[in-house]
PDB file of C-alpha atoms in Angstrom:
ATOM      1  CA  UNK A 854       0.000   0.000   0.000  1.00 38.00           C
ATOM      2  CA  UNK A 855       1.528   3.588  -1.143  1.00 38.00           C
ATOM      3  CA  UNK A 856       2.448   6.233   2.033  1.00 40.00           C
ATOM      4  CA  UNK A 857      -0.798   7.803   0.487  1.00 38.00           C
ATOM      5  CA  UNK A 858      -2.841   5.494   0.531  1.00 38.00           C
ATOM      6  CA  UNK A 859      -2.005   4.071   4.776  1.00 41.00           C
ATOM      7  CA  UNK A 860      -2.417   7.969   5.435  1.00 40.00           C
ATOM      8  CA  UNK A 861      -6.044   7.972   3.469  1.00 40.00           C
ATOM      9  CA  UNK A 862      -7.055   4.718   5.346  1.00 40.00           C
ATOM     10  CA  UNK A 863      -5.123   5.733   8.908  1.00 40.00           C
ATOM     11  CA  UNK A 864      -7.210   4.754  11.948  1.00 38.00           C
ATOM     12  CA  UNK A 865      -7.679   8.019  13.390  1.00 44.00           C
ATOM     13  CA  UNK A 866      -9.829   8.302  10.043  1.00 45.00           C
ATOM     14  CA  UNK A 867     -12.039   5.635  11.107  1.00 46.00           C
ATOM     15  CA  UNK A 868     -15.961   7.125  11.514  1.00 50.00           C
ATOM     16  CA  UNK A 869     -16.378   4.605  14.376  1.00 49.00           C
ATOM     17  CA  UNK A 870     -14.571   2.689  16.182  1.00 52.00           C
ATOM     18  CA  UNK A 871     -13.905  -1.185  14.631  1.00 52.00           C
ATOM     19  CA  UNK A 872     -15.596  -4.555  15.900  1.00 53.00           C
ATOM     20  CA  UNK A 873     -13.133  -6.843  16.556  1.00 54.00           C
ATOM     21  CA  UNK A 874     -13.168 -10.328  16.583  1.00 49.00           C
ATOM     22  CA  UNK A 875     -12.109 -12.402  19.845  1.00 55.00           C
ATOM     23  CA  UNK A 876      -8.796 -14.452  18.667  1.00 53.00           C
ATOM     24  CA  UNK A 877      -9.878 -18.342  19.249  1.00 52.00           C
ATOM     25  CA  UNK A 878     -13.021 -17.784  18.475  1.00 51.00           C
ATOM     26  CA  UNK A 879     -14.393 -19.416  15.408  1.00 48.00           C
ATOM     27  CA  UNK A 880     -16.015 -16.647  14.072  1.00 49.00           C
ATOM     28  CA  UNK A 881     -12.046 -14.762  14.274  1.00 52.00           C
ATOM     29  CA  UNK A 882     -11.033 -18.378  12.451  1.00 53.00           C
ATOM     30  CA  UNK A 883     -13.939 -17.745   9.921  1.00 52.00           C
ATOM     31  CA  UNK A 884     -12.447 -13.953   9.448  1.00 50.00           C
ATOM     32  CA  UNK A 885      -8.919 -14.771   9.286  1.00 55.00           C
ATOM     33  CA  UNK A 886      -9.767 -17.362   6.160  1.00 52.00           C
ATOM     34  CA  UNK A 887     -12.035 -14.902   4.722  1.00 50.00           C
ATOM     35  CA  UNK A 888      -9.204 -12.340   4.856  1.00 55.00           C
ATOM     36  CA  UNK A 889      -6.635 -14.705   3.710  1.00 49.00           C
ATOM     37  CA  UNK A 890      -8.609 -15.416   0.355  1.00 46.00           C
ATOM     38  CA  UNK A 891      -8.753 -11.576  -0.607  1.00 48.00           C
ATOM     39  CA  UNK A 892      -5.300 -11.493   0.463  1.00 53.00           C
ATOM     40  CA  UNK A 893      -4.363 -14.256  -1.895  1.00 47.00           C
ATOM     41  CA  UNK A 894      -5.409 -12.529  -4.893  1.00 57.00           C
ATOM     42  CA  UNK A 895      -8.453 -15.369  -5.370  1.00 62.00           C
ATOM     43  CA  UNK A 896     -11.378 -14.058  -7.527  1.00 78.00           C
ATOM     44  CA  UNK A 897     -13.465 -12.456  -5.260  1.00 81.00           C
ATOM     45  CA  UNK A 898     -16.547 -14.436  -7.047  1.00 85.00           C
ATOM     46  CA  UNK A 899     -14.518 -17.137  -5.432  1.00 83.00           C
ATOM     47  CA  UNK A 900     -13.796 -15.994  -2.479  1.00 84.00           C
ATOM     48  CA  UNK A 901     -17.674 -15.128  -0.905  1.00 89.00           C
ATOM     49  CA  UNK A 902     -18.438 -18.609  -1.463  1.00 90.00           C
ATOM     50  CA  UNK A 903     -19.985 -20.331   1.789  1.00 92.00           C
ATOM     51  CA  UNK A 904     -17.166 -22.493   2.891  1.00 88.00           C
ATOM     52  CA  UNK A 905     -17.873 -26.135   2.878  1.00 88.00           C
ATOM     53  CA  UNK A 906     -18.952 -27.648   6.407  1.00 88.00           C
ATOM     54  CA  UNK A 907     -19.543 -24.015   7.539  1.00 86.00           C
ATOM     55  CA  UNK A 908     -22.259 -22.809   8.982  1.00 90.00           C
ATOM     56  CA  UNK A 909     -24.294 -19.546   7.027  1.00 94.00           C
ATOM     57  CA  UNK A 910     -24.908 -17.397  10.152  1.00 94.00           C
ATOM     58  CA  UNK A 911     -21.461 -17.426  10.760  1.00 90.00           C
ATOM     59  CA  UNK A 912     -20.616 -16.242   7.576  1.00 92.00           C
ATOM     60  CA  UNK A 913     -22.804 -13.817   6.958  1.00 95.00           C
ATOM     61  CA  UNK A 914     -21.962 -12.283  10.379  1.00 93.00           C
ATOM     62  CA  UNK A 915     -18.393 -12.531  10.198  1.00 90.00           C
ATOM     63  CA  UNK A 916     -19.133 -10.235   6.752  1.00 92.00           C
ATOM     64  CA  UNK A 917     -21.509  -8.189   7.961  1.00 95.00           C
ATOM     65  CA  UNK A 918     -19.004  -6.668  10.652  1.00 91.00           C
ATOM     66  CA  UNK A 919     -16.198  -6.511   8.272  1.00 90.00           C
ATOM     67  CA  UNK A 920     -18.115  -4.666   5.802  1.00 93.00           C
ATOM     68  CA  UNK A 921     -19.539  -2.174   8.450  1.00 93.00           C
ATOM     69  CA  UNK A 922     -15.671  -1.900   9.489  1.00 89.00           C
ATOM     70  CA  UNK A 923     -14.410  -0.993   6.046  1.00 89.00           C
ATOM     71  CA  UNK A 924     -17.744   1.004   4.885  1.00 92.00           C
ATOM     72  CA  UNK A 925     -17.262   3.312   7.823  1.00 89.00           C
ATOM     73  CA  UNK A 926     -13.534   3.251   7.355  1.00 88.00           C
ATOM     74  CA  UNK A 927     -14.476   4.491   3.574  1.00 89.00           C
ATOM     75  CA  UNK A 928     -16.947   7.127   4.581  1.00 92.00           C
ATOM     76  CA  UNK A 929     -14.629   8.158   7.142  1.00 90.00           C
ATOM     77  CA  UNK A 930     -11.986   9.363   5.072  1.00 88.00           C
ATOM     78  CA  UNK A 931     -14.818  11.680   2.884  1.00 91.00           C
ATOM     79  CA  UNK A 932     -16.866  12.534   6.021  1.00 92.00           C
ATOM     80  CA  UNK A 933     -15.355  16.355   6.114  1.00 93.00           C
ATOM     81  CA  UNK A 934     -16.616  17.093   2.771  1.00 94.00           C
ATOM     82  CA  UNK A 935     -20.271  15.703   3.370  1.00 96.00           C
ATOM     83  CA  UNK A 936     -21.938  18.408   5.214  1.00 96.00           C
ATOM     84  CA  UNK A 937     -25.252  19.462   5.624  1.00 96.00           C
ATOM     85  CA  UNK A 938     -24.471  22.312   2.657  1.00 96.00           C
ATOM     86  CA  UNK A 939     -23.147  19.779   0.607  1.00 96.00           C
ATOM     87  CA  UNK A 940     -25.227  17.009   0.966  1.00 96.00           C
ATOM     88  CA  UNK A 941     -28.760  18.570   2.130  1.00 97.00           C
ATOM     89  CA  UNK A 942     -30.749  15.164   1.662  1.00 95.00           C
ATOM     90  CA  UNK A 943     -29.306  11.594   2.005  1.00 97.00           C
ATOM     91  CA  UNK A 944     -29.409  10.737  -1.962  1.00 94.00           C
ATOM     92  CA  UNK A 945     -27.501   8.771  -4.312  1.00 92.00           C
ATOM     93  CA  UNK A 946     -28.019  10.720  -7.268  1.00 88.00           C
ATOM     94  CA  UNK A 947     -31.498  12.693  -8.290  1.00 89.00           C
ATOM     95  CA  UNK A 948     -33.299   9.535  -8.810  1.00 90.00           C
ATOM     96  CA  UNK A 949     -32.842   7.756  -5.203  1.00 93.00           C
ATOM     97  CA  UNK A 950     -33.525   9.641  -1.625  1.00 95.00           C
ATOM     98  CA  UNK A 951     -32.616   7.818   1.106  1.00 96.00           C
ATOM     99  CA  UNK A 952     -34.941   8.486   4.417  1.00 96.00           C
ATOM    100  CA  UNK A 953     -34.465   7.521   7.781  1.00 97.00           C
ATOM    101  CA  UNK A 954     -36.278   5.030   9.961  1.00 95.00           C
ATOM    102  CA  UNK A 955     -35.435   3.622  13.273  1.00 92.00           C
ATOM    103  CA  UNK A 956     -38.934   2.773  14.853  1.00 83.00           C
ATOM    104  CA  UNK A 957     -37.057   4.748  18.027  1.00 86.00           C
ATOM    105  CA  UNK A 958     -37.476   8.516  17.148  1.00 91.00           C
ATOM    106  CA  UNK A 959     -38.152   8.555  13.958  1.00 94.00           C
ATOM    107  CA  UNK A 960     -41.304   6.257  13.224  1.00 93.00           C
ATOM    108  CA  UNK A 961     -41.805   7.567   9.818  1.00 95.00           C
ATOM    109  CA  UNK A 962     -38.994   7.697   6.681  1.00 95.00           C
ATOM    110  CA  UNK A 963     -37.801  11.054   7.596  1.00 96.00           C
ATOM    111  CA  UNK A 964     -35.834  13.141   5.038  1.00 96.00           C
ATOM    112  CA  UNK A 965     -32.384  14.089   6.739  1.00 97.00           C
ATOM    113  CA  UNK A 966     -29.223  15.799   5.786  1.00 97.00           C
ATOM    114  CA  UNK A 967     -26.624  13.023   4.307  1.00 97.00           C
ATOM    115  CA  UNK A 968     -24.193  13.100   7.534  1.00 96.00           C
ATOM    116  CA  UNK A 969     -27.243  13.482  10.183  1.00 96.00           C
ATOM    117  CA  UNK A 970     -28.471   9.952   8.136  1.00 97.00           C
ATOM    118  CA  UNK A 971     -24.723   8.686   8.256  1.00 96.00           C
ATOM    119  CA  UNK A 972     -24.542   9.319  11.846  1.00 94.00           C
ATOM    120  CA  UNK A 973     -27.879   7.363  12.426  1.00 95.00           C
ATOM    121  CA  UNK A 974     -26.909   4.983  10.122  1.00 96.00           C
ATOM    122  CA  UNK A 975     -23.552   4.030  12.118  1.00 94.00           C
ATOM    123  CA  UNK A 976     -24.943   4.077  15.850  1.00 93.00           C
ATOM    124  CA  UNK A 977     -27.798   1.973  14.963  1.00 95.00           C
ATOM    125  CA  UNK A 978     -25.654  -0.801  12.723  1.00 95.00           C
ATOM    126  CA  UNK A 979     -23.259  -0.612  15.913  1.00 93.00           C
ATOM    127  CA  UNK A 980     -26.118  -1.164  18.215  1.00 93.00           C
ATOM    128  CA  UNK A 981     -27.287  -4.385  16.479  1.00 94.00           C
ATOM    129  CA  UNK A 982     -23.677  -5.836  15.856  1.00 92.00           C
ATOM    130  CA  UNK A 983     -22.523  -5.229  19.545  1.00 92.00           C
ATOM    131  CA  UNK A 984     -25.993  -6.963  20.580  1.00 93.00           C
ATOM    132  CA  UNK A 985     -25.033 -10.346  22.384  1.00 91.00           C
ATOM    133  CA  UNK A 986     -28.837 -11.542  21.365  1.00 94.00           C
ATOM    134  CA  UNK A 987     -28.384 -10.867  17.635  1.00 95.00           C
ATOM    135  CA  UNK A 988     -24.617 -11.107  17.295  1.00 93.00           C
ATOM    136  CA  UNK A 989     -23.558 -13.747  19.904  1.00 90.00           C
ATOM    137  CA  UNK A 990     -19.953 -14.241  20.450  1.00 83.00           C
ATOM    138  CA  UNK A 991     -20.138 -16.868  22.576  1.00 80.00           C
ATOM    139  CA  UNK A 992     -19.554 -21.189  21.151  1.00 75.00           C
ATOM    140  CA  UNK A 993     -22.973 -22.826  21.270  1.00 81.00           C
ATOM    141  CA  UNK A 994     -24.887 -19.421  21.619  1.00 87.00           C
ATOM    142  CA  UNK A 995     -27.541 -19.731  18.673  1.00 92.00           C
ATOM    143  CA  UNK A 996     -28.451 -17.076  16.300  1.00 94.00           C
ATOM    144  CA  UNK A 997     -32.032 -15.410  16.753  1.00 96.00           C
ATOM    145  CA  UNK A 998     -34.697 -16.861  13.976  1.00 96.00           C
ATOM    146  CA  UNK A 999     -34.294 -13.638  12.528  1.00 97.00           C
ATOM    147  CA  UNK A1000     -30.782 -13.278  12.377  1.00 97.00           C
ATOM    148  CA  UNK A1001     -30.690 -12.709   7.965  1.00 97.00           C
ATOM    149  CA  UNK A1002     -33.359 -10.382   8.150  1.00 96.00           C
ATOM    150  CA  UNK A1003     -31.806  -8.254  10.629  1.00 97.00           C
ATOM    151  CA  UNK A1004     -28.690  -8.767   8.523  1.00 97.00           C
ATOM    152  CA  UNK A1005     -30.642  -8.039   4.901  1.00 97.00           C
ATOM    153  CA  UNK A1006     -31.887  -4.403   6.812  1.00 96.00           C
ATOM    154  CA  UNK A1007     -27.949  -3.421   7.766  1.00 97.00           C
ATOM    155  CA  UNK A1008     -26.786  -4.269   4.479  1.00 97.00           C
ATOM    156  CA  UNK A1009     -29.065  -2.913   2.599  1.00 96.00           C
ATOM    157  CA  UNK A1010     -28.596   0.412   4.656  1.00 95.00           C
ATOM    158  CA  UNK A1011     -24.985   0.051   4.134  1.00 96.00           C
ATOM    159  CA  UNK A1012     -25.465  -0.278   0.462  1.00 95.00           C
ATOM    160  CA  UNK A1013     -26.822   3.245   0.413  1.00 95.00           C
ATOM    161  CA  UNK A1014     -23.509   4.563   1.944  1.00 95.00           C
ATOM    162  CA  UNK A1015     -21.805   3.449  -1.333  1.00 92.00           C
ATOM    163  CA  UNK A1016     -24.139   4.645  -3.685  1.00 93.00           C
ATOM    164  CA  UNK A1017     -24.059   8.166  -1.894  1.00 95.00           C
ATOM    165  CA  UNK A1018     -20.059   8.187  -1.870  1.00 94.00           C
ATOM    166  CA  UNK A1019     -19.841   6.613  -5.551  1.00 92.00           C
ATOM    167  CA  UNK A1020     -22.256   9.506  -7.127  1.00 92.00           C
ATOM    168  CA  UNK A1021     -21.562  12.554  -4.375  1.00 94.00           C
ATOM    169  CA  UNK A1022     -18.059  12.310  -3.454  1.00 94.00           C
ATOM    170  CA  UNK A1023     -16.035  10.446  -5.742  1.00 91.00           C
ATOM    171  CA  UNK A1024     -14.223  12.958  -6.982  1.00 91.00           C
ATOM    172  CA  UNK A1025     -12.126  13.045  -3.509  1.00 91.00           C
ATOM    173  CA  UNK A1026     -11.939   9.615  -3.314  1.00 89.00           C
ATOM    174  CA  UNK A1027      -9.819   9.978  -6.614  1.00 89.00           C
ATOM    175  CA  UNK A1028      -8.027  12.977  -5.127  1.00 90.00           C
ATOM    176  CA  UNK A1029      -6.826  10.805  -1.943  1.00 87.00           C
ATOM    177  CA  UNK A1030      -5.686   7.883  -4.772  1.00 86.00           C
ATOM    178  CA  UNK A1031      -8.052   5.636  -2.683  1.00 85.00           C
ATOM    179  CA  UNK A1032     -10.269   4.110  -5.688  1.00 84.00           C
ATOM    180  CA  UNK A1033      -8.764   0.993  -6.375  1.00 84.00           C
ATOM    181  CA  UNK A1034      -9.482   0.337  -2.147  1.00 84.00           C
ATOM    182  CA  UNK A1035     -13.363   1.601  -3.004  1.00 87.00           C
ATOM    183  CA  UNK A1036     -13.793  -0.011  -5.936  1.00 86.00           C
ATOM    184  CA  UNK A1037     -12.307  -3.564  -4.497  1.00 86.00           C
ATOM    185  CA  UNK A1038     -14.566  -3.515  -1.502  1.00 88.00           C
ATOM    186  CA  UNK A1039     -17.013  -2.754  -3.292  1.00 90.00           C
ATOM    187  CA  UNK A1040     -16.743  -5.396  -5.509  1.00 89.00           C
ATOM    188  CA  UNK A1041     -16.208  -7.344  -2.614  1.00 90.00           C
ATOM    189  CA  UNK A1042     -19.776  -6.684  -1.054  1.00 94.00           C
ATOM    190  CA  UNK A1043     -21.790  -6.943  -4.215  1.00 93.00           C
ATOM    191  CA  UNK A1044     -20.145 -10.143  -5.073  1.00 92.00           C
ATOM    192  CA  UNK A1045     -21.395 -11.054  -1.537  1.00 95.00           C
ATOM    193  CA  UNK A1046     -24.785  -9.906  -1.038  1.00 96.00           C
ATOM    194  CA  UNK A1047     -25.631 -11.695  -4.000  1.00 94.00           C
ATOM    195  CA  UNK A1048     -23.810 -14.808  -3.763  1.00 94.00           C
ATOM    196  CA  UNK A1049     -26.021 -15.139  -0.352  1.00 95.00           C
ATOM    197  CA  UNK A1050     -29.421 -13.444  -1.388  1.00 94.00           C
ATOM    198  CA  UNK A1051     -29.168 -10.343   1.103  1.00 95.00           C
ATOM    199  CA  UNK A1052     -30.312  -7.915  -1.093  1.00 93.00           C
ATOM    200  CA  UNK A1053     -33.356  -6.963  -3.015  1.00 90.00           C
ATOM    201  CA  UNK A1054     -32.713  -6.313  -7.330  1.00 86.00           C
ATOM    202  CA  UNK A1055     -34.554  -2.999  -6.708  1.00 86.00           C
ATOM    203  CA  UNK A1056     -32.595  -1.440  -4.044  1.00 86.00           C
ATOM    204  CA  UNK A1057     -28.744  -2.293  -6.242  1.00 85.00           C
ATOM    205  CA  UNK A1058     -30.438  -0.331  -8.771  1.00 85.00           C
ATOM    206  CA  UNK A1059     -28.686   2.779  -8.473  1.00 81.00           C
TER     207      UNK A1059
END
């Protein structure tokens, strides 16, 4: 990786802090093979492939926390020039407007500024991943019955942060060098969400 490109991706950059993965664990095992195969140039096709005698949970939660790791490490590193001036309404393009629901305070899709959604966006992903009774960490500790619908909700949300950076603020991320990085994860998580079915057709429209 060029000086440029470790100072782009530096942690301080980070929008929140990463999820870790608790060495001996078999979810860290599952993330340490997963990492190995993008390491190892394999086709990333390839490489989101359900491992054989593994279970899909697992999987799809090991991913899910990596790709909330690297999506806010992505948005991170653009975060200064999304403001509420810039980026009035949470859109990814004129076509597509992103509004925000949580069910908490905001009952209804609410039209917000794109770093108020961002900022939403991050706490409540955060929430869910650090919850022992969605997310459990612990060997034997079974997944809630709707575990890949919870999981189909963050990613699609996370999806949106893409399409906002890819049409809004691409033009830094080719200032800071960082597009190969971009485009590769997100590669990556296409490859992924439809390798494993997490994503509606309508919402990768943009």
């Amino acid at each position: 990786m060029s000086i440029a490109l470790k100072q782009v991706f530096n942690k301080d950059k980070t929008f929140r802090p990463k999820r870790k993965f608790e060495p001996g664990t078999q979810r860290f095992e599952l993330h340490k093979r997963a990492q190995a195969s993008l390491n190892s140039g394999v086709d990333l096709k390839a490489a989101v492939q359900l491992p054989s005698g593994e279970d899909q949970n697992d999987w799809v939660a090991v991913h899910v926390v990596d790709f909330f790791n690297r999506i806010n490490l992505i948005y991170g590193t653009i975060c200064e020039f999304c403001t509420e001036q810039t980026c009035p309404v949470m859109s990814g393009g004129p076509k597509y407007e992103y509004r925000w629901q949580d069910d908490l305070k905001y009952k209804k899709p609410t039209a917000l500024p794109a770093p108020q959604y961002m900022n939403l966006l991050m706490d409540w992903i955060e929430v869910q991943i650090n919850n022992e009774d969605i997310f459990p960490t612990c060997v034997g500790v079974p997944f809630p019955k709707n575990f890949l619908q919870i999981c189909k909700k963050i990613l699609c949300r996370l999806f949106r942060v893409f399409v906002h950076v890819y049409i809004h603020h691409f033009d830094r991320v080719i200032v800071m060098g960082a597009e190969a990085h971009v485009n590769t994860c997100y590669k990556h998580f296409y490859y992924f969400v439809t390798e494993m079915n997490l994503i509606d057709r309508k919402e990768l429209e943009p």
